[in-house]
Coordinates of N, CA, C and O in Angstrom, one line a residue:
Q1 N 115.3 58.1 88.9 CA 115.6 59.5 88.5 C 114.3 60.1 88.0 O 113.6 59.5 87.2
V2 N 114.1 61.4 88.4 CA 112.9 62.1 88.0 C 113.3 63.3 87.2 O 114.3 64.0 87.6
Q3 N 112.7 63.6 86.1 CA 112.9 64.8 85.3 C 111.7 65.5 85.1 O 110.6 65.0 84.8
L4 N 111.8 66.9 85.1 CA 110.7 67.8 84.8 C 111.1 68.5 83.5 O 112.1 69.2 83.5
V5 N 110.2 68.4 82.5 CA 110.5 69.1 81.3 C 109.4 70.2 81.0 O 108.2 69.8 81.0
E6 N 109.8 71.4 80.9 CA 108.9 72.5 80.7 C 108.8 72.9 79.2 O 109.7 72.7 78.4
S7 N 107.7 73.5 78.8 CA 107.5 73.9 77.5 C 106.5 75.1 77.5 O 105.8 75.3 78.5
G8 N 106.5 75.8 76.4 CA 105.5 76.9 76.2 C 105.9 78.3 76.4 O 105.2 79.2 76.2
G9 N 107.2 78.5 76.8 CA 107.6 79.9 76.9 C 107.9 80.5 75.6 O 107.7 79.9 74.5
G10 N 108.2 81.8 75.6 CA 108.4 82.5 74.4 C 108.3 84.0 74.5 O 108.2 84.6 75.6
L11 N 108.1 84.7 73.4 CA 108.0 86.1 73.3 C 106.6 86.5 72.9 O 106.0 85.9 72.0
V12 N 106.0 87.4 73.7 CA 104.6 87.8 73.4 C 104.5 89.3 73.7 O 105.2 89.8 74.6
Q13 N 103.5 89.9 73.1 CA 103.3 91.3 73.3 C 102.4 91.5 74.6 O 101.7 90.6 75.0
A14 N 102.6 92.6 75.2 CA 101.8 93.0 76.4 C 100.3 92.8 76.0 O 99.9 93.2 74.9
G15 N 99.6 92.2 77.0 CA 98.2 91.9 76.7 C 97.9 90.6 76.2 O 96.8 90.1 76.1
G16 N 99.0 89.9 75.7 CA 98.8 88.6 75.1 C 98.8 87.5 76.1 O 98.7 87.7 77.3
S17 N 98.8 86.2 75.6 CA 98.6 85.0 76.4 C 99.7 84.0 76.1 O 100.2 84.0 75.0
L18 N 100.0 83.2 77.1 CA 100.9 82.1 76.9 C 100.4 81.0 77.9 O 99.9 81.2 78.9
R19 N 100.7 79.7 77.5 CA 100.4 78.6 78.3 C 101.7 77.8 78.5 O 102.3 77.3 77.5
L20 N 102.1 77.6 79.8 CA 103.3 76.8 80.1 C 102.8 75.5 80.6 O 101.8 75.3 81.2
S21 N 103.6 74.5 80.2 CA 103.4 73.1 80.7 C 104.7 72.5 81.3 O 105.8 72.9 80.8
C22 N 104.5 71.6 82.2 CA 105.6 70.9 82.8 C 105.2 69.5 83.1 O 104.2 69.2 83.8
K23 N 106.0 68.6 82.5 CA 105.7 67.1 82.7 C 106.8 66.4 83.4 O 108.0 66.6 83.1
A24 N 106.4 65.7 84.4 CA 107.4 64.9 85.1 C 107.4 63.4 84.6 O 106.4 62.9 84.3
S25 N 108.6 62.9 84.6 CA 108.8 61.5 84.2 C 109.9 60.9 85.0 O 110.7 61.5 85.6
G26 N 109.9 59.5 85.0 CA 110.8 58.8 85.8 C 110.2 57.9 86.8 O 109.0 57.6 86.7
S27 N 110.9 57.6 87.8 CA 110.5 56.6 88.8 C 109.6 57.3 89.9 O 110.0 57.4 91.1
I28 N 108.4 57.7 89.5 CA 107.5 58.5 90.4 C 106.5 57.5 91.0 O 105.8 56.8 90.2
F29 N 106.4 57.6 92.3 CA 105.3 56.8 92.9 C 104.0 57.7 93.0 O 103.0 57.2 92.6
R30 N 104.2 58.9 93.4 CA 103.0 59.9 93.4 C 103.5 61.3 93.6 O 104.4 61.6 94.4
V31 N 102.9 62.2 92.8 CA 103.2 63.6 92.9 C 102.2 64.3 93.8 O 101.0 64.0 93.7
T32 N 102.6 65.1 94.7 CA 101.7 65.9 95.5 C 101.6 67.3 95.1 O 101.0 67.6 94.1
D33 N 102.2 68.2 95.8 CA 102.1 69.6 95.4 C 102.9 70.0 94.1 O 104.0 69.4 93.9
M34 N 102.4 70.8 93.3 CA 103.0 71.3 92.1 C 103.0 72.9 92.1 O 102.0 73.5 92.7
G35 N 103.9 73.5 91.5 CA 104.0 74.9 91.5 C 104.8 75.5 90.4 O 105.6 74.8 89.7
W36 N 104.6 76.8 90.1 CA 105.4 77.6 89.2 C 106.0 78.7 89.9 O 105.4 79.4 90.7
Y37 N 107.3 78.9 89.7 CA 108.1 80.1 90.2 C 108.6 80.8 89.0 O 108.7 80.4 87.9
R38 N 109.1 82.1 89.3 CA 109.7 82.8 88.3 C 110.9 83.7 88.9 O 110.8 84.0 90.1
Q39 N 111.8 83.9 88.0 CA 113.0 84.7 88.5 C 113.4 85.6 87.4 O 113.8 85.2 86.2
A40 N 113.3 86.9 87.7 CA 113.7 88.0 86.8 C 115.2 88.3 87.0 O 115.7 88.0 88.1
P41 N 115.9 88.8 86.0 CA 117.3 89.1 86.2 C 117.6 90.0 87.4 O 116.9 91.0 87.6
G42 N 118.5 89.5 88.2 CA 118.9 90.3 89.4 C 117.9 90.2 90.6 O 118.1 90.9 91.6
K43 N 116.9 89.3 90.5 CA 115.9 89.2 91.5 C 115.9 87.7 92.0 O 116.4 86.8 91.4
Q44 N 115.2 87.5 93.1 CA 115.1 86.2 93.7 C 114.0 85.4 93.0 O 113.2 86.0 92.3
R45 N 114.0 84.1 93.1 CA 113.0 83.3 92.6 C 111.8 83.3 93.5 O 111.9 83.0 94.7
D46 N 110.6 83.7 92.9 CA 109.4 83.8 93.7 C 108.3 82.9 93.2 O 108.2 82.5 92.0
L47 N 107.5 82.5 94.2 CA 106.3 81.7 93.8 C 105.3 82.5 93.0 O 105.0 83.6 93.3
V48 N 104.8 81.9 91.9 CA 103.8 82.5 91.1 C 102.5 81.8 91.4 O 101.5 82.5 91.7
A49 N 102.4 80.5 91.4 CA 101.2 79.8 91.7 C 101.5 78.4 92.1 O 102.5 77.8 91.7
S50 N 100.6 77.8 92.9 CA 100.8 76.4 93.4 C 99.5 75.7 93.4 O 98.4 76.4 93.5
I51 N 99.5 74.4 93.3 CA 98.3 73.6 93.4 C 98.6 72.3 94.1 O 99.6 71.6 93.9
T52 N 97.7 72.0 95.1 CA 97.9 70.8 95.9 C 97.3 69.6 95.1 O 96.6 69.7 94.1
S53 N 97.5 68.4 95.7 CA 97.0 67.2 95.1 C 95.4 67.1 95.0 O 94.9 66.4 94.2
D54 N 94.8 67.9 95.9 CA 93.3 67.9 95.9 C 92.8 69.1 95.1 O 91.6 69.3 95.1
G55 N 93.7 69.8 94.4 CA 93.3 70.9 93.6 C 93.2 72.3 94.2 O 92.8 73.2 93.5
S56 N 93.6 72.4 95.4 CA 93.6 73.8 96.0 C 94.7 74.6 95.4 O 95.8 74.1 95.3
T57 N 94.4 75.9 95.1 CA 95.3 76.7 94.4 C 95.7 77.9 95.3 O 95.0 78.4 96.2
N58 N 96.9 78.5 95.0 CA 97.4 79.7 95.6 C 98.1 80.5 94.6 O 98.8 79.9 93.8
Y59 N 97.9 81.8 94.6 CA 98.5 82.7 93.6 C 99.2 83.9 94.3 O 98.8 84.4 95.3
A60 N 100.3 84.3 93.6 CA 100.9 85.6 94.1 C 99.9 86.7 93.7 O 99.2 86.6 92.7
D61 N 99.9 87.7 94.6 CA 99.0 88.8 94.4 C 99.1 89.4 93.0 O 98.1 89.9 92.4
S62 N 100.3 89.5 92.5 CA 100.6 90.1 91.2 C 100.0 89.4 90.0 O 99.9 90.0 88.9
V63 N 99.6 88.2 90.2 CA 99.1 87.4 89.0 C 97.6 87.0 89.2 O 97.0 86.4 88.3
K64 N 97.0 87.3 90.4 CA 95.7 86.9 90.6 C 94.7 87.5 89.6 O 94.8 88.7 89.3
G65 N 93.8 86.6 89.1 CA 92.9 87.1 88.1 C 93.4 87.0 86.7 O 92.7 87.2 85.7
R66 N 94.7 86.8 86.5 CA 95.3 86.8 85.2 C 95.9 85.4 84.9 O 95.9 84.9 83.7
F67 N 96.4 84.7 85.9 CA 97.0 83.4 85.7 C 96.2 82.3 86.3 O 95.5 82.5 87.3
T68 N 96.2 81.1 85.7 CA 95.5 80.0 86.2 C 96.4 78.8 86.1 O 96.9 78.4 85.1
I69 N 96.5 78.1 87.3 CA 97.3 76.9 87.4 C 96.3 75.7 87.4 O 95.2 75.8 88.0
S70 N 96.7 74.6 86.7 CA 95.9 73.4 86.6 C 96.9 72.2 86.6 O 98.1 72.4 86.3
R71 N 96.3 71.0 86.8 CA 97.1 69.9 86.8 C 96.4 68.7 86.2 O 95.2 68.6 86.2
D72 N 97.2 67.8 85.6 CA 96.7 66.5 85.1 C 97.4 65.4 85.9 O 98.6 65.1 85.6
N73 N 96.7 64.8 86.8 CA 97.4 63.9 87.7 C 97.8 62.6 86.9 O 98.8 62.0 87.2
A74 N 97.0 62.2 86.0 CA 97.3 61.0 85.2 C 98.6 61.1 84.4 O 99.3 60.2 84.1
E75 N 98.9 62.4 84.0 CA 100.1 62.6 83.2 C 101.2 63.3 84.0 O 102.2 63.6 83.4
N76 N 101.0 63.5 85.3 CA 102.0 64.2 86.1 C 102.4 65.5 85.5 O 103.6 65.8 85.3
T77 N 101.4 66.2 85.1 CA 101.7 67.5 84.4 C 101.0 68.7 85.1 O 99.9 68.5 85.6
V78 N 101.7 69.8 85.1 CA 101.1 71.0 85.6 C 101.2 72.1 84.5 O 102.1 72.1 83.7
H79 N 100.1 72.9 84.4 CA 100.0 73.9 83.4 C 99.9 75.3 84.1 O 99.4 75.4 85.2
L80 N 100.3 76.3 83.4 CA 100.1 77.7 83.8 C 99.6 78.5 82.6 O 100.3 78.8 81.7
Q81 N 98.3 78.8 82.7 CA 97.7 79.7 81.7 C 97.9 81.1 82.1 O 97.4 81.5 83.1
M82 N 98.5 81.9 81.2 CA 98.8 83.3 81.6 C 98.1 84.2 80.6 O 98.3 84.1 79.4
E83 N 97.3 85.1 81.1 CA 96.5 86.0 80.3 C 96.9 87.4 80.7 O 97.5 87.7 81.7
S84 N 96.6 88.4 79.8 CA 96.8 89.8 80.0 C 98.2 90.0 80.5 O 98.5 90.7 81.5
L85 N 99.2 89.5 79.8 CA 100.6 89.5 80.2 C 101.1 91.0 80.2 O 100.7 91.8 79.4
K86 N 102.0 91.2 81.2 CA 102.6 92.6 81.3 C 104.1 92.4 81.2 O 104.6 91.4 81.4
A87 N 104.7 93.6 80.9 CA 106.2 93.6 80.8 C 106.8 93.0 82.1 O 107.9 92.3 82.0
E88 N 106.2 93.3 83.2 CA 106.8 92.9 84.5 C 106.7 91.4 84.7 O 107.2 90.9 85.7
D89 N 106.0 90.7 83.9 CA 105.9 89.2 84.0 C 107.1 88.6 83.3 O 107.3 87.3 83.4
T90 N 107.9 89.3 82.7 CA 109.1 88.8 82.0 C 110.0 88.2 83.0 O 110.4 88.8 84.0
A91 N 110.4 86.9 82.8 CA 111.2 86.2 83.7 C 111.5 84.8 83.2 O 110.9 84.4 82.2
V92 N 112.4 84.1 83.8 CA 112.5 82.6 83.6 C 111.5 81.9 84.6 O 111.5 82.2 85.8
Y93 N 110.7 81.1 84.0 CA 109.6 80.4 84.8 C 110.1 78.9 85.0 O 110.5 78.2 84.1
Y94 N 110.0 78.5 86.3 CA 110.4 77.2 86.7 C 109.2 76.5 87.3 O 108.5 77.0 88.1
C95 N 109.1 75.2 87.0 CA 108.1 74.4 87.7 C 108.8 73.6 88.8 O 110.0 73.3 88.7
K96 N 108.0 73.3 89.8 CA 108.5 72.5 90.9 C 107.5 71.5 91.3 O 106.3 71.8 91.3
M97 N 107.9 70.3 91.6 CA 107.0 69.3 92.1 C 107.6 68.5 93.3 O 108.8 68.3 93.4
F98 N 106.7 68.1 94.2 CA 107.1 67.3 95.3 C 106.5 65.9 95.0 O 105.3 65.8 94.6
A99 N 107.4 64.9 95.1 CA 106.9 63.6 94.7 C 107.5 62.5 95.7 O 108.6 62.6 96.2
F100 N 106.7 61.4 95.8 CA 107.1 60.2 96.5 C 107.8 59.4 95.4 O 107.2 59.2 94.3
V101 N 109.0 59.0 95.6 CA 109.8 58.2 94.7 C 110.3 56.9 95.4 O 110.2 56.8 96.6
G102 N 111.0 56.1 94.6 CA 111.6 54.9 95.2 C 110.5 54.0 95.9 O 110.7 53.5 97.0
G103 N 109.4 53.8 95.2 CA 108.3 53.0 95.7 C 107.6 53.7 96.9 O 106.8 53.0 97.6
G104 N 107.8 55.0 97.0 CA 107.1 55.7 98.1 C 108.0 55.9 99.4 O 107.5 56.4 100.3
L105 N 109.2 55.5 99.3 CA 110.0 55.6 100.5 C 110.7 56.9 100.7 O 111.1 57.3 101.8
S106 N 110.8 57.7 99.6 CA 111.4 59.0 99.7 C 110.5 60.1 99.2 O 109.7 59.8 98.3
Y107 N 110.5 61.3 99.8 CA 109.7 62.4 99.4 C 110.6 63.6 99.1 O 111.3 64.1 100.0
L108 N 110.7 63.9 97.8 CA 111.7 64.9 97.4 C 111.1 66.0 96.5 O 110.0 65.8 96.0
A109 N 111.8 67.1 96.4 CA 111.4 68.2 95.5 C 112.2 68.2 94.3 O 113.4 68.0 94.3
Y110 N 111.6 68.5 93.1 CA 112.2 68.5 91.9 C 111.9 69.8 91.1 O 110.8 70.3 91.2
W111 N 112.9 70.3 90.4 CA 112.7 71.5 89.6 C 112.9 71.3 88.1 O 113.7 70.4 87.7
G112 N 112.2 72.0 87.3 CA 112.4 72.0 85.9 C 113.6 72.9 85.5 O 114.1 73.6 86.4
Q113 N 113.9 72.9 84.3 CA 115.1 73.6 83.8 C 114.9 75.0 83.6 O 115.8 75.8 83.4
G114 N 113.6 75.4 83.5 CA 113.3 76.8 83.3 C 112.9 77.1 81.9 O 113.5 76.6 81.0
T115 N 112.0 78.0 81.7 CA 111.6 78.4 80.3 C 111.4 80.0 80.3 O 110.8 80.5 81.3
Q116 N 112.0 80.6 79.3 CA 112.0 82.1 79.3 C 110.6 82.6 78.8 O 110.1 82.1 77.8
V117 N 110.1 83.5 79.5 CA 108.9 84.3 79.1 C 109.3 85.7 79.0 O 109.8 86.3 79.9
T118 N 109.1 86.3 77.8 CA 109.4 87.7 77.6 C 108.2 88.4 77.0 O 107.6 88.0 76.0
V119 N 107.8 89.5 77.7 CA 106.6 90.2 77.3 C 107.1 91.6 76.9 O 107.7 92.4 77.7
S120 N 106.9 91.9 75.7 CA 107.3 93.2 75.1 C 106.2 94.3 75.3 O 105.0 94.0 75.1
S121 N 106.6 95.4 75.7 CA 105.6 96.5 76.0 C 105.4 97.4 74.8 O 106.1 97.3 73.8

């Protein structure tokens, strides 16, 4: 069983910063792609940023230049550094990881439980 535990959400004023972290634990053989998604009330869950196992990154246009995704492969952890936060960044943020489990026999996607980020204007 694999669990993703997120941390770092909270309330911040517009222009402020937050750092989200997500750590995977359990019977993991190897984690490949990692990513952060967000879902605002009444809206669909959208990709914010992703990072491959070789460190290639991808960002939503709305966060380019403000957010930075990074990973620690030894700790199976992904981070999202968020700068210059705006009210429209308010959402529940979810991490997602793809991992080989079961000794490498299965390749599955896992989600975190979500962490609330609220930016006051």
